[in-house]
């Protein structure tokens, strides 16, 4: 098993005729992902990488029975593409698009949750279950099939972590990039919950960064988990207040600094690595020890 | 994107939220002229993006034209927590009876808009939150329904306003919410919302922070902030697809991805160095971007060494290498460059860079140690 | 509340939906004057709330002023399925290339707004639904998101419009949705939506039905329909808190509650009689209401007997009895009255009515049989 | 048992200081319903029938732990009252108000469903579980505790039916008036589902009327039920098209006439009485026979 996706997940690429959509559709197909169709309004009836292109999600899902959609659509049109996906019957939506206004996300989030549709992102690299399926933009070759779940708010930092894991012989069950925007569809707790329930996952690496309170919330949840979690938090040296205003702190009751996050994680019994490479070392210990936290 | 008080108040006026009479001045002359346009005292307020302006001496009362001239002269050019005051807002002083706090913000964890209010306004709301959290009301607003009367009522009741003042405050809060939505704001705040001695409700201060992601559909606001924005190196970098924040250290960083950029800064610090900047060249980088990034580093006189940390994925290492070669050949780089390249086309990149004076390292840790070592010499 | 075509088109114009040139006329003279205002032929359309106007002879083409005068004269005063035509719409005839159907309505079962479209317009959409259901598109619109481009796209594609016509049609449909929301409509319909030979998209017909419950916040529409509305006995009754619909039978019914009113009519029919009306006096009835209900029955010359069926709950039977007594004493009721009262204060009511000439029955069935029997004599 | 409410259900009356709100609050208290508070904005701190009145639902629910709310608020303010109730934590809302615009209801319905809040109405008499609780405006004295569930779109017609049932010695488990508006929170199928699952209910009387397709949909559902259902449909003599436009028929695929509804019910094995009194006779047969349909 793996979380959210597997070798049978059928995917539609929304915005498949765009530059990024086309490029990554090809990469996903090459990886073995079951990409079944593309959607670009006005391009219905054409082909892209041998796949049928439809004008709308509704007909594409009817024709293919797709389960998931990945969105490569410019910010101004992204939310409409997501609403369309939500109404089409897919149960998983990955929003790669960067730059969706937060007020759009508030509405979209409310809508998708009310329909019990899982979404990941926006502004995220997607997810990969090595050897099974990749719905995202990460380069596949650094991954290796295994039993560690990886969840991260960051893109290249995750590659760095995964690269070091793979080099150290530590494979991954699923790697999921949840995106760093203020409003995201799947947060750390959501991913941790799924990993905790996944029999194929034995440990989790959580890669956080400054801002918000998602890591602090996750720390509380980790206390209830049976599987070991290790972590890395980026942004210890980031200047304070560069991303977070005052209201943020009043609302979340946390400063959102790396220190606050690391403290919360340590209190929950999570070891936090000093460097991205350090994650692999911590995992090696946990896995060698066959440790139950 | 934060707006200045005078900019936010211009928007408030458009949405019929009453603000004190007054306008912005760039010079003491103009300040004196504005102050002479209304009777009574004038408040002169520094327009800079720092908290606690008042305590720091950036807000002062003055009487009459001459005093306004003098006071504005003191504030203009003042250094407020590292920022030089270039603009002041000159306003008619108001007769304050009570001060309240109201704001709309986005609660990231709850995925909702929150209406925050307090009857303890006029002071730092973070202090209020710490000292008397019970005086702060939070109402969560569903994006589906928007603001409803029942969200506002508890504040109006607590504030003890009479019927007339209630109607004024209620209208102000509803219009503030409208501004919040229609300007794509992350935050709109009135602190203090003032009840005057003649029972008028007025926004004495105004704070707004606009979502950068929404700027494409906020042309009016963009026009408002354009000049100031375009003067910032951070903004210039953004226009070229780079994300840049200057810091105080001497190790210049060029990295792809925000998370990896932060981690790179962290690791520099971990090994005893100080990063000169955050610089994320983003995905799918072309050689021009790399060259521009190098120019940014050269523009910072503190930089003693550059640390390239590229994890190829969508970003192809050979593209970065080409940019680097052209930067070295065209610009007179006067500091050593430590390079760490991994991932897509890394070997091609190394081929391209062979023979250059670059210092190669295989790992982030190795590269960080090397960079720190070079600075220490 | 249904609007006439000319009224709906006035709203369409306000929302920038193109409609043919023209206006409403009450007389042949005015019709001729309007027709002479534009070149080419004129279409003269009866303004009555019946389906299939065209087939029934209520829509005619005419050439020139004299013919318009004559045609309008024929249509005005015409009996269309029981309704007398008092108004005509005189419009410039348009050069039709293709005819489509679009509408927004409320799907009661799905609890959603539905956008219905078909490339087979200009004919009865119910026939299309029966004969070629595949040609009808339905898109369900979530009240949260509203109309989105993806709801419209399938229709635009099927219609085979070019880019320019697509933009026109898309704008029309979006504005039609706006009308649907902003006028609190149960239905807005364009049939046919016409593509002219010079590639213009025009609403050739317009149908709107407004939610009666929303009339309190639709003042403009209320003003539009006011005169016609107030002339209806049903509306007059509603103003007094009664719900009245005239029918063809001779047993007048006065009942509390809509469901019980319908059941009372049904039971009359079941026992061989014909109800003269539906009349629901509602809850918490006061004696005045009862009196007014009796006047409505007396205004219908078909009524041969009245059947009072009151189930006391919120409605108190003694109130009804008092109204009945005052009605009998003040009005000259010239038909027998069968009364069935049960529930709250029924015995007090009977006490009040003792000695009157009313005919009492204990059960609905008993009362219905009695009423039918009285008419049969 | 009973459905939706029982002797422990705690109720708040919204609009308690209004004429109808006050009157029916009193009647409910007299019946034994656990009315715990009233809400009228601006009247907070006062008392009504000895009950505390609050300015807002949120504080009222916090103070009383109420489960349900019944709404007596004029149409122009009713939807806001419902939103407020929805955000306060109650799980059942009864909307008595008549005349709420249908576009308001569309939004309200979507909102309440997304929060999994059950609502009844609008324009409905509410519900009663004889001997336990009454949250509504029906006169209590015609009811008798028993085992027949009653569900109806109509008010006084239901009283007629119930009156005859009680006279015939047939008691009721719960009587629920779902309201006759185009959009209602609880429809026939919802109520039938609850009755089917309620061990205290042995048979159901369903009282329908012309318009819409709710009865036709219910007929399909009844085929799957184990408990007997009898019915009455009002409006056989109603003039066609008086309430339903043409679009209605296209949408629902039914004419919505009494004949169509009766046919659908008969096909589902439901006996439909000719008169409201007939319901009691049909039920007597079913109950005497102890019949499993």
Coordinates of C-alpha atoms in Angstrom, one line a residue, chain D residues 51-267:
Chain D
X51 CA -36.7 31.4 30.7
X52 CA -33.5 33.3 30.1
X53 CA -33.4 35.3 26.9
X54 CA -30.0 35.8 25.1
X55 CA -28.8 38.2 22.4
X56 CA -27.2 35.4 20.3
X57 CA -27.4 31.7 19.7
X58 CA -23.7 31.1 20.4
X59 CA -24.0 32.3 24.0
X60 CA -27.4 30.7 24.5
X61 CA -26.0 27.3 23.4
X62 CA -22.9 27.7 25.5
X63 CA -25.0 28.5 28.6
X64 CA -27.6 25.8 28.1
X65 CA -26.1 23.0 26.0
X66 CA -29.1 23.0 23.7
X67 CA -29.5 20.5 20.9
X68 CA -32.2 22.1 18.9
X69 CA -33.6 25.4 17.9
X70 CA -37.0 26.4 16.6
X71 CA -37.3 29.6 14.5
X72 CA -40.1 32.1 14.8
X73 CA -38.5 35.0 13.0
X74 CA -40.0 37.1 10.1
X75 CA -39.0 36.0 6.6
X76 CA -36.5 38.8 6.0
X77 CA -34.5 37.9 9.0
X78 CA -35.1 34.1 9.2
X79 CA -32.1 33.0 7.1
X80 CA -29.7 34.9 9.3
X81 CA -31.3 33.4 12.3
X82 CA -30.7 29.9 10.8
X83 CA -27.1 30.7 9.9
X84 CA -26.6 31.8 13.5
X85 CA -28.2 28.6 14.8
X86 CA -26.0 26.6 12.4
X87 CA -22.8 28.1 13.7
X88 CA -23.9 27.8 17.4
X89 CA -23.6 24.0 17.6
X90 CA -27.2 22.8 17.6
X91 CA -27.8 19.7 15.5
X92 CA -31.5 20.2 14.7
X93 CA -33.2 23.4 13.4
X94 CA -37.0 23.7 12.9
X95 CA -37.9 26.6 10.7
X96 CA -41.6 27.6 11.3
X97 CA -41.3 30.9 9.3
X98 CA -43.5 31.1 6.2
X99 CA -42.4 33.1 3.2
X100 CA -38.6 32.6 3.1
X101 CA -37.5 33.4 -0.5
X102 CA -36.5 30.2 -2.4
X103 CA -33.1 31.7 -3.3
X104 CA -32.4 32.2 0.4
X105 CA -33.4 28.6 1.0
X106 CA -31.1 27.3 -1.7
X107 CA -28.1 28.9 0.0
X108 CA -29.2 27.9 3.5
X109 CA -29.8 24.3 2.5
X110 CA -26.4 24.1 1.0
X111 CA -24.9 25.5 4.1
X112 CA -26.7 23.4 6.6
X113 CA -26.0 20.2 4.6
X114 CA -22.3 21.0 4.4
X115 CA -22.3 21.2 8.2
X116 CA -24.4 18.0 8.6
X117 CA -27.1 19.9 10.4
X118 CA -30.6 18.5 10.1
X119 CA -33.3 21.0 9.5
X120 CA -37.1 20.8 9.1
X121 CA -39.2 23.3 7.1
X122 CA -39.4 26.1 6.4
X123 CA -43.1 26.9 6.5
X124 CA -43.7 23.8 8.6
X125 CA -45.5 23.0 11.9
X126 CA -42.6 21.2 13.3
X127 CA -42.7 17.8 15.0
X128 CA -44.0 16.1 18.1
X129 CA -43.2 12.8 19.8
X130 CA -46.4 12.4 21.9
X131 CA -45.7 12.1 25.6
X132 CA -42.1 13.2 25.1
X133 CA -41.5 16.4 23.4
X134 CA -43.1 18.9 21.0
X135 CA -41.0 21.3 18.9
X136 CA -43.7 22.9 16.8
X137 CA -47.0 24.6 16.6
X138 CA -49.4 21.7 16.4
X139 CA -52.1 21.5 19.0
X140 CA -50.9 18.7 21.3
X141 CA -54.3 17.4 22.5
X142 CA -55.2 15.5 19.3
X143 CA -52.1 13.3 19.6
X144 CA -51.7 10.0 21.4
X145 CA -48.5 8.1 22.1
X146 CA -48.2 5.0 19.9
X147 CA -46.3 3.3 17.2
X148 CA -47.3 5.0 13.9
X149 CA -45.0 7.5 12.3
X150 CA -46.7 10.4 10.5
X151 CA -45.0 12.5 7.9
X152 CA -46.7 15.3 6.0
X153 CA -46.2 18.3 3.8
X154 CA -49.3 19.9 5.2
X155 CA -50.4 21.3 8.6
X156 CA -54.2 21.2 9.3
X157 CA -54.5 18.2 7.0
X158 CA -52.2 16.3 9.3
X159 CA -54.2 17.3 12.3
X160 CA -57.3 15.9 10.5
X161 CA -55.5 12.6 9.9
X162 CA -54.0 12.4 13.4
X163 CA -57.3 13.3 15.0
X164 CA -59.0 10.4 13.2
X165 CA -56.1 8.1 14.1
X166 CA -56.3 9.0 17.8
X167 CA -60.1 8.7 17.7
X168 CA -59.6 5.2 16.3
X169 CA -57.1 4.3 19.1
X170 CA -54.1 4.5 16.8
X171 CA -51.2 6.3 18.5
X172 CA -48.2 8.0 17.0
X173 CA -44.5 7.6 17.6
X174 CA -43.5 10.9 16.0
X175 CA -45.5 13.2 13.7
X176 CA -43.4 15.4 11.5
X177 CA -44.6 18.2 9.3
X178 CA -41.9 18.7 6.6
X179 CA -43.5 21.9 5.1
X180 CA -44.8 22.5 1.6
X181 CA -42.2 24.9 0.2
X182 CA -40.1 24.0 -2.9
X183 CA -36.9 23.5 -0.9
X184 CA -37.3 21.7 2.5
X185 CA -34.6 20.4 4.8
X186 CA -36.2 17.1 5.5
X187 CA -38.2 15.3 2.8
X188 CA -40.3 12.2 2.8
X189 CA -37.4 9.9 2.2
X190 CA -35.4 11.4 5.1
X191 CA -38.4 10.9 7.4
X192 CA -39.2 7.4 6.1
X193 CA -35.5 6.4 6.6
X194 CA -35.7 7.5 10.2
X195 CA -39.0 5.7 10.8
X196 CA -37.7 2.6 9.2
X197 CA -34.8 2.6 11.7
X198 CA -36.9 3.5 14.7
X199 CA -37.7 0.4 16.8
X200 CA -40.8 2.1 18.3
X201 CA -42.4 2.8 14.9
X202 CA -44.3 -0.1 13.3
X203 CA -46.1 1.6 10.4
X204 CA -46.0 5.0 8.7
X205 CA -48.6 7.4 7.4
X206 CA -47.4 9.7 4.6
X207 CA -49.5 12.7 3.7
X208 CA -48.6 14.3 0.4
X209 CA -49.9 16.8 -1.9
X210 CA -49.6 17.9 -5.5
X211 CA -46.4 19.6 -6.9
X212 CA -42.8 18.5 -7.0
X213 CA -41.7 14.9 -7.1
X214 CA -41.0 14.1 -3.5
X215 CA -43.9 11.6 -3.3
X216 CA -42.7 9.8 -6.4
X217 CA -39.2 9.6 -5.0
X218 CA -40.5 8.3 -1.7
X219 CA -42.5 5.6 -3.5
X220 CA -39.2 4.2 -4.9
X221 CA -37.7 4.2 -1.4
X222 CA -40.8 2.6 0.2
X223 CA -40.1 -0.5 -2.0
X224 CA -37.0 -1.1 0.1
X225 CA -38.8 -0.6 3.5
X226 CA -39.8 -3.4 5.8
X227 CA -42.5 -1.4 7.5
X228 CA -46.0 -0.8 6.0
X229 CA -46.7 2.7 4.7
X230 CA -50.2 4.1 3.9
X231 CA -50.8 7.4 2.3
X232 CA -53.2 10.2 1.4
X233 CA -52.5 12.7 -1.4
X234 CA -54.3 16.0 -1.4
X235 CA -55.0 18.0 -4.6
X236 CA -56.8 15.7 -7.0
X237 CA -59.1 18.5 -7.9
X238 CA -56.5 21.3 -7.9
X239 CA -56.3 23.2 -11.3
X240 CA -53.2 22.1 -13.3
X241 CA -50.3 24.5 -13.6
X242 CA -51.5 26.7 -10.7
X243 CA -48.3 26.2 -8.8
X244 CA -46.0 24.4 -11.2
X245 CA -44.5 26.0 -14.3
X246 CA -43.4 24.1 -17.3
X247 CA -39.7 24.0 -16.4
X248 CA -40.7 22.1 -13.3
X249 CA -41.9 19.2 -15.3
X250 CA -38.8 19.1 -17.5
X251 CA -36.6 19.1 -14.5
X252 CA -38.3 16.5 -12.4
X253 CA -39.6 14.4 -15.2
X254 CA -43.0 14.1 -13.5
X255 CA -46.2 16.1 -13.9
X256 CA -46.5 16.3 -10.1
X257 CA -50.2 15.7 -10.3
X258 CA -52.1 13.7 -7.6
X259 CA -52.7 11.0 -10.1
X260 CA -49.0 10.6 -10.9
X261 CA -48.2 10.4 -7.3
X262 CA -50.9 8.0 -6.4
X263 CA -49.9 5.7 -9.3
X264 CA -46.3 5.7 -8.2
X265 CA -47.3 4.9 -4.6
X266 CA -49.7 2.1 -5.7
X267 CA -46.9 0.7 -7.8

